[in-house]
Coordinates of C-alpha atoms and ligand atoms in Angstrom, one line a residue:
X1190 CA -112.6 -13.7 -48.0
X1191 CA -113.8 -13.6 -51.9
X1192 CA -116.7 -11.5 -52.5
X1193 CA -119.6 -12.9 -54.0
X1194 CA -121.1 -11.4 -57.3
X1195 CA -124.5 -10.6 -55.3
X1196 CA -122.6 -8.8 -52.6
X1197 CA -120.4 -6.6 -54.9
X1198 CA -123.3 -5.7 -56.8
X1199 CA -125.0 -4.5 -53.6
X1200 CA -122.1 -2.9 -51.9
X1201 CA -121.6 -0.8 -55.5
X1202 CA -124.8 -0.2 -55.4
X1203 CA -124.9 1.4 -52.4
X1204 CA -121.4 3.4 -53.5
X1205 CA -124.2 4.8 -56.5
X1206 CA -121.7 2.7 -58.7
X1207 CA -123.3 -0.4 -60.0
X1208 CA -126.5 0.7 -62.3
X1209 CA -126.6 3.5 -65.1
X1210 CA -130.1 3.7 -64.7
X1211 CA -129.9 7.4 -67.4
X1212 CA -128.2 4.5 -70.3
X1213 CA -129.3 1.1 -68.9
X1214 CA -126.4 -0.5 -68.7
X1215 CA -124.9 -2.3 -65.3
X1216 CA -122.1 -3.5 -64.3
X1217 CA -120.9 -7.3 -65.0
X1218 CA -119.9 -9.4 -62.6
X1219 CA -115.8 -8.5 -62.2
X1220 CA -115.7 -10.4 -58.8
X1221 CA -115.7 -14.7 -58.9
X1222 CA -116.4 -17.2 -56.0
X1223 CA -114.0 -20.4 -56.7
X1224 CA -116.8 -22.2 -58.4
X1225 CA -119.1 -19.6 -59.6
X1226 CA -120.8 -20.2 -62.4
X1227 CA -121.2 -18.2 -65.7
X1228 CA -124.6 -17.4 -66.6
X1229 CA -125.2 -17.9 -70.4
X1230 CA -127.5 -17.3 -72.7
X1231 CA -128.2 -18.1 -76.6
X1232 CA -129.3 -16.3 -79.5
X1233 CA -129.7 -18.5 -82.4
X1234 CA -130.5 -22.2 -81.1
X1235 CA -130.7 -24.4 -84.6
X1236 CA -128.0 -25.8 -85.1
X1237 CA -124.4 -24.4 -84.4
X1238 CA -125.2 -22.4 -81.7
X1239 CA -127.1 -24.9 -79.6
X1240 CA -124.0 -27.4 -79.9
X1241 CA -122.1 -24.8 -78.9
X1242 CA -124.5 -23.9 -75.9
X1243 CA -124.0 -27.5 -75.3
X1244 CA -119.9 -27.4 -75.3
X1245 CA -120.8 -24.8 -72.4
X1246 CA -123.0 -27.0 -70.3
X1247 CA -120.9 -30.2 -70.8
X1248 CA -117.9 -28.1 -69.6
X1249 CA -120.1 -28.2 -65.6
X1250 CA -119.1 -24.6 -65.0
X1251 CA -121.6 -22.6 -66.8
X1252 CA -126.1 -22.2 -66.4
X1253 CA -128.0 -21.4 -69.5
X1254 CA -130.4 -18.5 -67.9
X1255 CA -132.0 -17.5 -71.2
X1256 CA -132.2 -18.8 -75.1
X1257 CA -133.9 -16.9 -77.7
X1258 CA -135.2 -17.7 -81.6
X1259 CA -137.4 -15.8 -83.5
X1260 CA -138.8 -20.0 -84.6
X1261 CA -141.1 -20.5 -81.4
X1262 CA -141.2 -24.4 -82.3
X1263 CA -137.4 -24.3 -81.9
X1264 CA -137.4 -22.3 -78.8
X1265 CA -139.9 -25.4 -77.2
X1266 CA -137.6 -28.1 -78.7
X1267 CA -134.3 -26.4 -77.3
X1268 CA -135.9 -26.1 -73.9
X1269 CA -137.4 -29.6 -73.7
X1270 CA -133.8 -30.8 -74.4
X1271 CA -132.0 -28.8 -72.1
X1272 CA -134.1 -29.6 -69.5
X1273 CA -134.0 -33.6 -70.4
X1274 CA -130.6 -33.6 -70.9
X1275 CA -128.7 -30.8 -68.6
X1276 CA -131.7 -30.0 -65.8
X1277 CA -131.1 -26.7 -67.3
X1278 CA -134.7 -24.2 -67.3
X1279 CA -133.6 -21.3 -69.3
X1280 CA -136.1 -18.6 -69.9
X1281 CA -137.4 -18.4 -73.8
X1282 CA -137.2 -15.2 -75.7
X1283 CA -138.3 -14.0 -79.3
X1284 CA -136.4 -11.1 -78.9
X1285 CA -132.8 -10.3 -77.8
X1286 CA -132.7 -7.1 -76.6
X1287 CA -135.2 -8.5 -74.0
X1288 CA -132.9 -11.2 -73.4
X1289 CA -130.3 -8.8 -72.7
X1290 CA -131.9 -6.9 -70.3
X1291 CA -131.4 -9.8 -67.8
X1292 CA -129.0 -8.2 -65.3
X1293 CA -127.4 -12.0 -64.0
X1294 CA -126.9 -13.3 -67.3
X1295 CA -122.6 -12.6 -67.9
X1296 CA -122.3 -14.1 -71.4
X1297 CA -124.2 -14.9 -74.9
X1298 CA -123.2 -17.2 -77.4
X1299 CA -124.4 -15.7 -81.0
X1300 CA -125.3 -18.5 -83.2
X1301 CA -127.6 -16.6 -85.5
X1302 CA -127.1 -16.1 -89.9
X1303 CA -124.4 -14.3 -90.3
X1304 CA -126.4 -11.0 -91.4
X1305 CA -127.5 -11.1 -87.4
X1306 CA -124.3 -11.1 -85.8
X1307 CA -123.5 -7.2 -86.1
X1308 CA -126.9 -6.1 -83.9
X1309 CA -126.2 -9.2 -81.7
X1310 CA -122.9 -8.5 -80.7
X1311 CA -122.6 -4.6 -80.6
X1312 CA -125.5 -4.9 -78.5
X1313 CA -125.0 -7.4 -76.1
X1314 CA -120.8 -6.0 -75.3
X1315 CA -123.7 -2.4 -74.8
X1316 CA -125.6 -4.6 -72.2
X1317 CA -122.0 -5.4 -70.7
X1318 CA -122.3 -9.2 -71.8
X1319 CA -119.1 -10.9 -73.0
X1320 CA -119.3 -12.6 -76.5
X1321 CA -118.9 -16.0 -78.0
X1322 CA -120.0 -15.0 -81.5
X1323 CA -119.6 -17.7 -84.3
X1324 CA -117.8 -17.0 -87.3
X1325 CA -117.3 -15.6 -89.8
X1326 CA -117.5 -12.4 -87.7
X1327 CA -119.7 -11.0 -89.8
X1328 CA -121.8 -10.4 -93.1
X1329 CA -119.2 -7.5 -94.4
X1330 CA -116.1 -5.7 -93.9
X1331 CA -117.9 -2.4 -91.9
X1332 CA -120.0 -4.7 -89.6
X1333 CA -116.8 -6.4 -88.3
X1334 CA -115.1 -2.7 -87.9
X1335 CA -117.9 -1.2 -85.7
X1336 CA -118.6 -4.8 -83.8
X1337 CA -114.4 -4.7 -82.8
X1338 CA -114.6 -1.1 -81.9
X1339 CA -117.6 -1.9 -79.6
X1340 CA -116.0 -4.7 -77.8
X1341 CA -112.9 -2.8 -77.0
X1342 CA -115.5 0.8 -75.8
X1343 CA -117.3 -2.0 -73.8
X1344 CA -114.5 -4.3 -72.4
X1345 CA -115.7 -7.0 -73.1
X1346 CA -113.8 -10.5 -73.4
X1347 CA -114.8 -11.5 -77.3
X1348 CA -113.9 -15.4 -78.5
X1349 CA -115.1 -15.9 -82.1
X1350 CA -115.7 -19.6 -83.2
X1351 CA -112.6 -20.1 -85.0
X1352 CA -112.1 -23.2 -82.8
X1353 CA -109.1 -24.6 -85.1
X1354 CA -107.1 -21.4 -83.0
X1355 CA -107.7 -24.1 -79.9
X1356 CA -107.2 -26.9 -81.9
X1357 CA -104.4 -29.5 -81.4
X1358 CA -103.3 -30.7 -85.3
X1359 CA -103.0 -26.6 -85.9
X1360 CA -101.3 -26.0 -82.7
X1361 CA -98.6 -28.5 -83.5
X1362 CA -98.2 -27.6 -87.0
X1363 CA -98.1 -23.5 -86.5
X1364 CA -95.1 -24.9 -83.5
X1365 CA -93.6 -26.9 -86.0
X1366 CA -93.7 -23.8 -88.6
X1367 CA -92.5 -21.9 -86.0
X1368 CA -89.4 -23.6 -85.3
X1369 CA -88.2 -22.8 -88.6
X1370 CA -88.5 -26.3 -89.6
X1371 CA -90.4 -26.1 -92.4
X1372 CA -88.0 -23.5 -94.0
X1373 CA -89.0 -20.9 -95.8
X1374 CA -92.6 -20.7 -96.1
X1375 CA -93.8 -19.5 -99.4
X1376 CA -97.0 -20.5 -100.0
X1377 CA -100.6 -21.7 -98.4
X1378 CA -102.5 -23.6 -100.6
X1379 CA -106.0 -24.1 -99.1
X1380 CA -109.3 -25.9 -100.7
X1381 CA -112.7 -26.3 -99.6
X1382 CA -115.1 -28.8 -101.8
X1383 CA -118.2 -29.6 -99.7
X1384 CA -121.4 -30.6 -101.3
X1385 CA -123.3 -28.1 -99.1
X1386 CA -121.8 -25.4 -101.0
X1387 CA -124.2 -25.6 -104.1
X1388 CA -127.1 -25.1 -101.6
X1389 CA -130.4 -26.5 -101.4
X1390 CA -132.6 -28.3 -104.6
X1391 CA -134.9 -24.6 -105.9
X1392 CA -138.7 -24.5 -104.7
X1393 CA -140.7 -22.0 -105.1
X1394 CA -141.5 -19.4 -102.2
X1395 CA -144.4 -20.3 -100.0
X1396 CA -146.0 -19.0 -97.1
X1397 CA -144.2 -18.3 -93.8
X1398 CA -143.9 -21.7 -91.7
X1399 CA -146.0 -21.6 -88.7
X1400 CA -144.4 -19.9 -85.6
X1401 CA -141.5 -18.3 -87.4
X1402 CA -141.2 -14.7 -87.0
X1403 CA -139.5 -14.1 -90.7
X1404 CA -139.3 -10.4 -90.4
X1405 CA -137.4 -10.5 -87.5
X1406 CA -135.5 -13.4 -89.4
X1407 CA -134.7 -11.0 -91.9
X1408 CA -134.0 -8.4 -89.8
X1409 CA -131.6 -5.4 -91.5
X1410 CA -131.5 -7.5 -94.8
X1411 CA -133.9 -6.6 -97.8
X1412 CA -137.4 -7.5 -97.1
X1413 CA -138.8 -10.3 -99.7
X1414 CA -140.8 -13.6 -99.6
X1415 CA -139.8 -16.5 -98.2
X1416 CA -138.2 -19.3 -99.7
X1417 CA -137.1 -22.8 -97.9
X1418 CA -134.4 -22.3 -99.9
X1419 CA -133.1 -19.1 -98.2
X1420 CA -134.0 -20.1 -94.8
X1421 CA -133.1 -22.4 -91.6
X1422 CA -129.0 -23.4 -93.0
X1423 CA -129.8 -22.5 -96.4
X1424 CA -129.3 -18.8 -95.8
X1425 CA -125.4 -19.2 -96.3
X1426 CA -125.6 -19.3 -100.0
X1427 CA -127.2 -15.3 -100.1
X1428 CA -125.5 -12.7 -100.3
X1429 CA -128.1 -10.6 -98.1
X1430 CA -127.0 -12.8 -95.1
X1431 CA -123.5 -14.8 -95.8
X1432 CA -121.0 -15.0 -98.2
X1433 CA -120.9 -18.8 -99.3
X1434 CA -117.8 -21.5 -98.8
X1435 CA -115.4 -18.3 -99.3
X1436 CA -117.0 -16.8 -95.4
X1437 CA -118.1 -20.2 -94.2
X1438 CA -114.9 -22.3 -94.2
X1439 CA -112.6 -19.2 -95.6
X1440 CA -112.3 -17.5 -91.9
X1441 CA -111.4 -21.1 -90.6
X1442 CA -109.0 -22.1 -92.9
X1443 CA -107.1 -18.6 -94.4
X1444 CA -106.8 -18.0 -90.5
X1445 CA -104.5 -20.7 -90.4
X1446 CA -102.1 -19.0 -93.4
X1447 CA -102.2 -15.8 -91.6
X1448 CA -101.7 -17.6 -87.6
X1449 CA -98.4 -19.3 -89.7
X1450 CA -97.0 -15.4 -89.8
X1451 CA -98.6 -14.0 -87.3
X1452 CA -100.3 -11.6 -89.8
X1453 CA -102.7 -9.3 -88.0
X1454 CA -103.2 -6.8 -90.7
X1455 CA -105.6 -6.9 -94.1
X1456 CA -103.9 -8.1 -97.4
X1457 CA -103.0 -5.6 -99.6
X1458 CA -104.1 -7.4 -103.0
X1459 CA -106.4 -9.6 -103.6
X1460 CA -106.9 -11.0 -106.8
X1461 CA -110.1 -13.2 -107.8
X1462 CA -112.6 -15.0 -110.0
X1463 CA -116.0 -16.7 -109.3
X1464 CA -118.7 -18.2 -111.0
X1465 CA -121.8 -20.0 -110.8
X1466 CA -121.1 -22.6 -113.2
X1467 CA -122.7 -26.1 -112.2
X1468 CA -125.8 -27.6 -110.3
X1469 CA -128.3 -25.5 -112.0
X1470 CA -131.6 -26.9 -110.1
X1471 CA -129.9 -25.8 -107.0
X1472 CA -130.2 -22.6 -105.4
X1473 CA -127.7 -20.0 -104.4
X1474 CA -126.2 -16.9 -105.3
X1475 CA -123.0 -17.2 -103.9
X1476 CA -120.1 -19.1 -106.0
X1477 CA -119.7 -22.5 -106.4
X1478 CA -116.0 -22.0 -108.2
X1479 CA -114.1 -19.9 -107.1
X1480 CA -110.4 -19.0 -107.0
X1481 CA -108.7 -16.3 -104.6
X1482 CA -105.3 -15.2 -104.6
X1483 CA -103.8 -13.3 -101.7
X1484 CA -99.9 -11.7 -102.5
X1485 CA -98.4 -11.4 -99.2
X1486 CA -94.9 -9.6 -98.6
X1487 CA -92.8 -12.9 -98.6
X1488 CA -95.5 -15.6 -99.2
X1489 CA -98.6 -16.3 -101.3
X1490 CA -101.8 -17.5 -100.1
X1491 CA -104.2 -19.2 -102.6
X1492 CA -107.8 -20.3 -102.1
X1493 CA -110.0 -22.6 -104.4
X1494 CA -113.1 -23.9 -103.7
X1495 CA -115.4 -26.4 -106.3
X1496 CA -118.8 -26.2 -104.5
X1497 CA -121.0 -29.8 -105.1
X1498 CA -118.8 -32.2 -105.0
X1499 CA -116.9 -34.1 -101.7
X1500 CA -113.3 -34.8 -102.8
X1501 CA -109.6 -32.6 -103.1
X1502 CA -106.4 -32.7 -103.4
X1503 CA -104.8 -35.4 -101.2
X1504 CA -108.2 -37.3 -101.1
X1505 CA -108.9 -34.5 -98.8
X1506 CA -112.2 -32.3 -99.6
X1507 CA -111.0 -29.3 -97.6
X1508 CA -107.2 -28.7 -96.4
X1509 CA -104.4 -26.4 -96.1
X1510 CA -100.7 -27.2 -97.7
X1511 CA -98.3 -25.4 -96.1
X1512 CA -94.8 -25.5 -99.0
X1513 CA -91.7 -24.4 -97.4
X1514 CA -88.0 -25.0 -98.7
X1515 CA -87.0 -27.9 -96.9
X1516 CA -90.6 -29.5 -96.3
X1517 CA -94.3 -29.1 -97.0
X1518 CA -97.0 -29.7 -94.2
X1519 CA -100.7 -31.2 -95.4
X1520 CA -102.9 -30.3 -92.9
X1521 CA -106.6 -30.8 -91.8
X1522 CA -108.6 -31.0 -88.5
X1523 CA -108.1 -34.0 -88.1
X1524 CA -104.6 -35.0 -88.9
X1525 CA -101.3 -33.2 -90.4
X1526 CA -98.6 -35.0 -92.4
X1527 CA -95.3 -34.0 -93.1
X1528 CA -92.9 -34.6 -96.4
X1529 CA -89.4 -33.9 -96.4
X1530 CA -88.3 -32.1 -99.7
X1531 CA -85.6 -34.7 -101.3
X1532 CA -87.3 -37.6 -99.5
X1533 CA -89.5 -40.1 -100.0
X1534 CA -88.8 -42.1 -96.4
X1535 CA -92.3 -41.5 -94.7
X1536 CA -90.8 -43.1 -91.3
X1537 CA -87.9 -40.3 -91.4
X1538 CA -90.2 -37.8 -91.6
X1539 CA -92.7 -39.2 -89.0
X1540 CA -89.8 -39.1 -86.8
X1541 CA -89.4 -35.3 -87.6
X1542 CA -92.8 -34.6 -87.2
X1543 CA -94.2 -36.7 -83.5
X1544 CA -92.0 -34.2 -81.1
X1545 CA -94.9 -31.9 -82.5
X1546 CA -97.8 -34.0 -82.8
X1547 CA -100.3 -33.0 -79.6
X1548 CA -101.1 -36.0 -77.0
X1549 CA -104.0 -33.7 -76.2
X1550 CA -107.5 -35.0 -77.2
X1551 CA -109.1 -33.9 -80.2
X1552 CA -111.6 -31.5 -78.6
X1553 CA -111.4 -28.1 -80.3
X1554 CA -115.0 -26.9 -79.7
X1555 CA -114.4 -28.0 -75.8
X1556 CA -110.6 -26.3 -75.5
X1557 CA -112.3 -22.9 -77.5
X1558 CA -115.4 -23.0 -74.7
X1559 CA -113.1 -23.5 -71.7
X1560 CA -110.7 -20.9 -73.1
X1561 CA -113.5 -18.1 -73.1
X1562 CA -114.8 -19.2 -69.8
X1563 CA -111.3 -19.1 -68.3
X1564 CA -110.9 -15.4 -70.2
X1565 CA -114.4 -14.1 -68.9
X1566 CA -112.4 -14.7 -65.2
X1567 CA -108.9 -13.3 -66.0
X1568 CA -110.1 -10.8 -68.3
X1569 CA -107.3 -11.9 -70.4
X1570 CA -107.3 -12.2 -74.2
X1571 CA -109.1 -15.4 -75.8
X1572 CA -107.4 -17.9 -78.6
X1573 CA -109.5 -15.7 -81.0
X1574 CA -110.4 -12.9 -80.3
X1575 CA -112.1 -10.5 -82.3
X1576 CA -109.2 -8.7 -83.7
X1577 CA -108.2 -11.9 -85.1
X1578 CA -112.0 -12.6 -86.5
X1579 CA -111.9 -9.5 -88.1
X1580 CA -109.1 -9.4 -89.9
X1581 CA -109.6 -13.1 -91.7
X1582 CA -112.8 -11.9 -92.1
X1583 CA -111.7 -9.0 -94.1
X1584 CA -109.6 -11.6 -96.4
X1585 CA -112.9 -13.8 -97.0
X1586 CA -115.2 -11.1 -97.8
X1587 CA -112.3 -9.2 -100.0
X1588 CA -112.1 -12.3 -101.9
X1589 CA -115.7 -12.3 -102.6
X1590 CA -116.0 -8.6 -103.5
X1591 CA -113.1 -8.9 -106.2
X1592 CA -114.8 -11.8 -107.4
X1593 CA -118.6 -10.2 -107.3
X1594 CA -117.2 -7.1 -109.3
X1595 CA -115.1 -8.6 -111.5
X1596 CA -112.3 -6.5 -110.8
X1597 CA -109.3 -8.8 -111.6
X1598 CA -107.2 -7.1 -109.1
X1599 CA -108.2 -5.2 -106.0
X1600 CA -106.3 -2.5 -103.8
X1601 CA -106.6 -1.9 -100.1
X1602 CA -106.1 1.2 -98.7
X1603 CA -106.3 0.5 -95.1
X1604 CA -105.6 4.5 -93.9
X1605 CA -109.1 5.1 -95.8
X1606 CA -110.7 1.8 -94.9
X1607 CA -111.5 1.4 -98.7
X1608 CA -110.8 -0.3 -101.8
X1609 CA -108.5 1.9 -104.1
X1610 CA -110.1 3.5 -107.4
X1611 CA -113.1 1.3 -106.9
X1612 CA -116.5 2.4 -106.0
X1613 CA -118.4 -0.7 -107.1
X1614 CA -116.4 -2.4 -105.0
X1615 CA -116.4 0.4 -101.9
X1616 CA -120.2 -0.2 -102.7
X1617 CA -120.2 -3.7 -101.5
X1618 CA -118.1 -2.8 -98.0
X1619 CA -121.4 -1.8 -95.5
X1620 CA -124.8 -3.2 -96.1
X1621 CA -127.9 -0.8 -96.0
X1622 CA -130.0 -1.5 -93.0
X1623 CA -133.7 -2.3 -93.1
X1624 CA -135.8 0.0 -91.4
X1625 CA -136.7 -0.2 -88.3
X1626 CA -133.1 -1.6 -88.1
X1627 CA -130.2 0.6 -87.9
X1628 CA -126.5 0.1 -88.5
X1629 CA -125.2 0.2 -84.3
X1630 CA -122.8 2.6 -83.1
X1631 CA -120.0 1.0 -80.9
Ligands
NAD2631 N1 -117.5 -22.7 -86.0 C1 -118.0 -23.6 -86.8 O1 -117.4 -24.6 -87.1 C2 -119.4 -23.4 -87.4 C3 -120.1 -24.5 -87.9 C4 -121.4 -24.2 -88.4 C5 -121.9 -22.9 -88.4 N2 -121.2 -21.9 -87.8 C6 -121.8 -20.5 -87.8 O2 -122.8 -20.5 -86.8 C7 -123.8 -19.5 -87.2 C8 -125.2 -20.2 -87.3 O3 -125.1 -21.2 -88.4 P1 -126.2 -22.4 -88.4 O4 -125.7 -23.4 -89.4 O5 -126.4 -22.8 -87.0 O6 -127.5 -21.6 -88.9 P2 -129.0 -22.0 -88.7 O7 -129.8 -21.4 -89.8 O8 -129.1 -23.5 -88.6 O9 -129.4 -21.4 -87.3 C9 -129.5 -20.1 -87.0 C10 -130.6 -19.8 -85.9 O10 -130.6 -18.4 -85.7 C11 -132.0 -18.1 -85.6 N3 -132.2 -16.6 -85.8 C12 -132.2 -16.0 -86.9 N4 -132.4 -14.6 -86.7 C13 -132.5 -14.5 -85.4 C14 -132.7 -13.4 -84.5 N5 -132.9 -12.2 -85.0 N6 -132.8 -13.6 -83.2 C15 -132.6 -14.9 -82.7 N7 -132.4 -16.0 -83.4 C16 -132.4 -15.8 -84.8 C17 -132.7 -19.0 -86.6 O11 -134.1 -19.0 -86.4 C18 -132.0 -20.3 -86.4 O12 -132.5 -21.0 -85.3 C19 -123.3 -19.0 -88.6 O13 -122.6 -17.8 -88.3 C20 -122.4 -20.0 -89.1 O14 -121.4 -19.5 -89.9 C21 -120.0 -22.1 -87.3

């Protein structure tokens, strides 16, 4: 007979086992009936995080008990849709840690600014929720350290929204690599040129829009005025809470150098420039040029990025080429091709290529959702789990800390978790906290 989750609870409960009343913590649920649902809930509702809640519900196997927003005219928008469109009657929150204290609810997606995503996730694996937390992991490289070390204290299954680790064009090129067919791989050349990168048209700052709780927006990051321009989407272009297209599209795509060669550790060197040197009515802080290089024991990976305009190499605005010595893989998410070196024949190399195209469908987001829900059962490892977040994290935010100093060429010592010889740049690895805020313990 399979337990229900109500009846373990009670019968540990009875065995003293299930609440820590002294810390507040409970237990999760560790016991599933064949169709029992996960209880979800959402922190964050705009824009990625609600599609993602939506990747959840369309998936049948999963209630939304409980979204939260610190915009209170979001929070009534989310909740009239999910009711219209999912009979789903969450309950609305302004405040996680309220949110969290909901002793049925097994799982939170985090779908806040990236400056949020430390608090979020170090306290919700504290409240024994599992994590979906969007990427990058987070806003810097001692965020992502403590937020890893709590998952693993905690137990608790972690997928970060990397979804191109579920995706099928990337699974059947890293087979295809794999195989050796591709030869020797030597280097990852990746671009990402997106209009959205310059950020928004400037305005001046202007009172707080009604129903939006901006201190609690702000949270740990430096209190100041608000600005449009710094706000819902916009945020990503500030350094106070993202790190521009080097964090936004860097984790996605310099994960896929790293899945190539199963590299799981930080790079040694990284090497960098960026500048602000266009689109001078627009507003940012972050770069919109910017070159990265990344020496690697037996291969090179390069990343460029020209924010503001919507073309690239291969009439592709963002891709990764993959150059090996007998052929060179153009990949994005939507499609891969492959060119044999010494060959022009397109049909030859199709031929090559289709025993590792995917029949699958084209459903990353869906695959990366069903994944974690399958993982929050097993209690097996996720497509992404947070040791992988981290580390291409580490890579994106290195790249924009060599670039931010200046320093030509930076040095990792990863025994001392710190740059070598370089304190502006050590400077830049842990953000100061905002009072009342405090940076979490795991
Ligand atoms: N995996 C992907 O392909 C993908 C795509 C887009 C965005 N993202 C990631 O998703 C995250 C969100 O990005 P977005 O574009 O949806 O941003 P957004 O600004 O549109 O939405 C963020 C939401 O979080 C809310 N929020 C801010 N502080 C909060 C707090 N303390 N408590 C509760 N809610 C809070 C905001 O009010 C807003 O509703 C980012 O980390 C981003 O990098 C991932």
């Amino acid at each position: 007979m399979e337990i229900s989750r109500r009846t373990f609870i009670k019968k540990s409960t009875q065995g003293g086992l299930a609440f820590s009343l002294a810390s507040g913590l409970y237990l999760p649920r560790t016991v599933w009936g064949a169709n029992e649902k996960v209880n979800v809930g959402l922190i964050g509702c705009r824009n990625k995080g609600f599609n993602v809640l939506k990747d959840f519900l369309n998936t049948a196997s999963v209630n939304c008990t409980g979204i939260c927003d610190v915009d209170s005219k979001l929070l009534e928008e989310r909740t009239a849709e999910l009711n219209s469109d999912f009979s789903q009657s969450p309950k609305t929150y302004s405040d996680f840690r309220k949110m969290l204290e909901d002793k049925d609810m097994d799982a939170v997606i985090v779908g806040s600014p990236d400056h949020w995503h430390c608090l979020h996730t170090v306290n919700a694996c504290q409240a024994g929720k599992d994590v979906y937390v969007e990427k990058p992991l987070a806003n810097s490289i001692a965020e992502c350290r403590v937020m890893t070390q709590s998952a693993q204290k905690h137990k608790r299954v972690v997928q970060v929204g990397q979804q191109q680790r579920s995706g099928v064009v990337w699974n059947g090129v890293m087979d295809y690599i794999k195989d050796g067919k591709l030869g020797k791989l030597r280097q990852v050349n990746i671009w990402a040129n997106f209009n959205y990168g310059i950020g928004a048209k400037k305005e001046d700052d202007r009172s707080v829009p009604q129903g939006v709780d901006y201190d609690f927006w702000l949270g740990p990051a430096p209190k100041r005025s608000f600005n449009p321009t710094r706000f819902h989407g916009n945020w990503r272009h500030f350094w106070d809470y993202g790190g521009g297209l080097m964090t936004d599209w860097g984790v996605h795509l310099i994960d896929m150098a790293l899945w190539a060669k199963d590299i799981t550790t930080p790079p040694k060197k990284v090497m960098a420039y960026g500048e602000n040197l266009s689109f001078e009515d627009h507003s940012r802080e972050t770069f919109d040029t910017m070159s990265v290089v990344f020496p690697m024991e037996d291969y090179v990976i390069n990343w460029q990025h020209t924010a503001g305009i919507q073309s690239g190499p291969y009439d592709m605005l963002y891709g990764v080429e993959f150059v090996g010595d007998k052929s060179t893989i153009v990949a994005n998410r939507e499609n891969w091709i492959l060119k044999l070196e010494g060959s022009t024949d397109k049909e030859e190399a199709e031929r090559e290529a289709s025993p590792y195209r995917k029949t699958s469908p084209h459903n990353d987001m869906g695959n990366h959702v069903r994944d974690f829900l399958a993982a929050i059962k097993s209690r097996k490892e996720t497509k992404c789990p947070i040791s992988i977040g981290e580390n291409v994290a580490m890579y994106a935010h290195m790249g924009n800390i060599a670039a931010r100093t200046g320093s030509g060429l930076l040095e990792w010592d990863s025994e001392r978790q710190a740059f070598q010889g370089n304190k502006e740049a050590n400077d830049l690895l842990m953000p100061e906290y905002r009072k009342p805020w405090e940076f979490p313990k795991a």
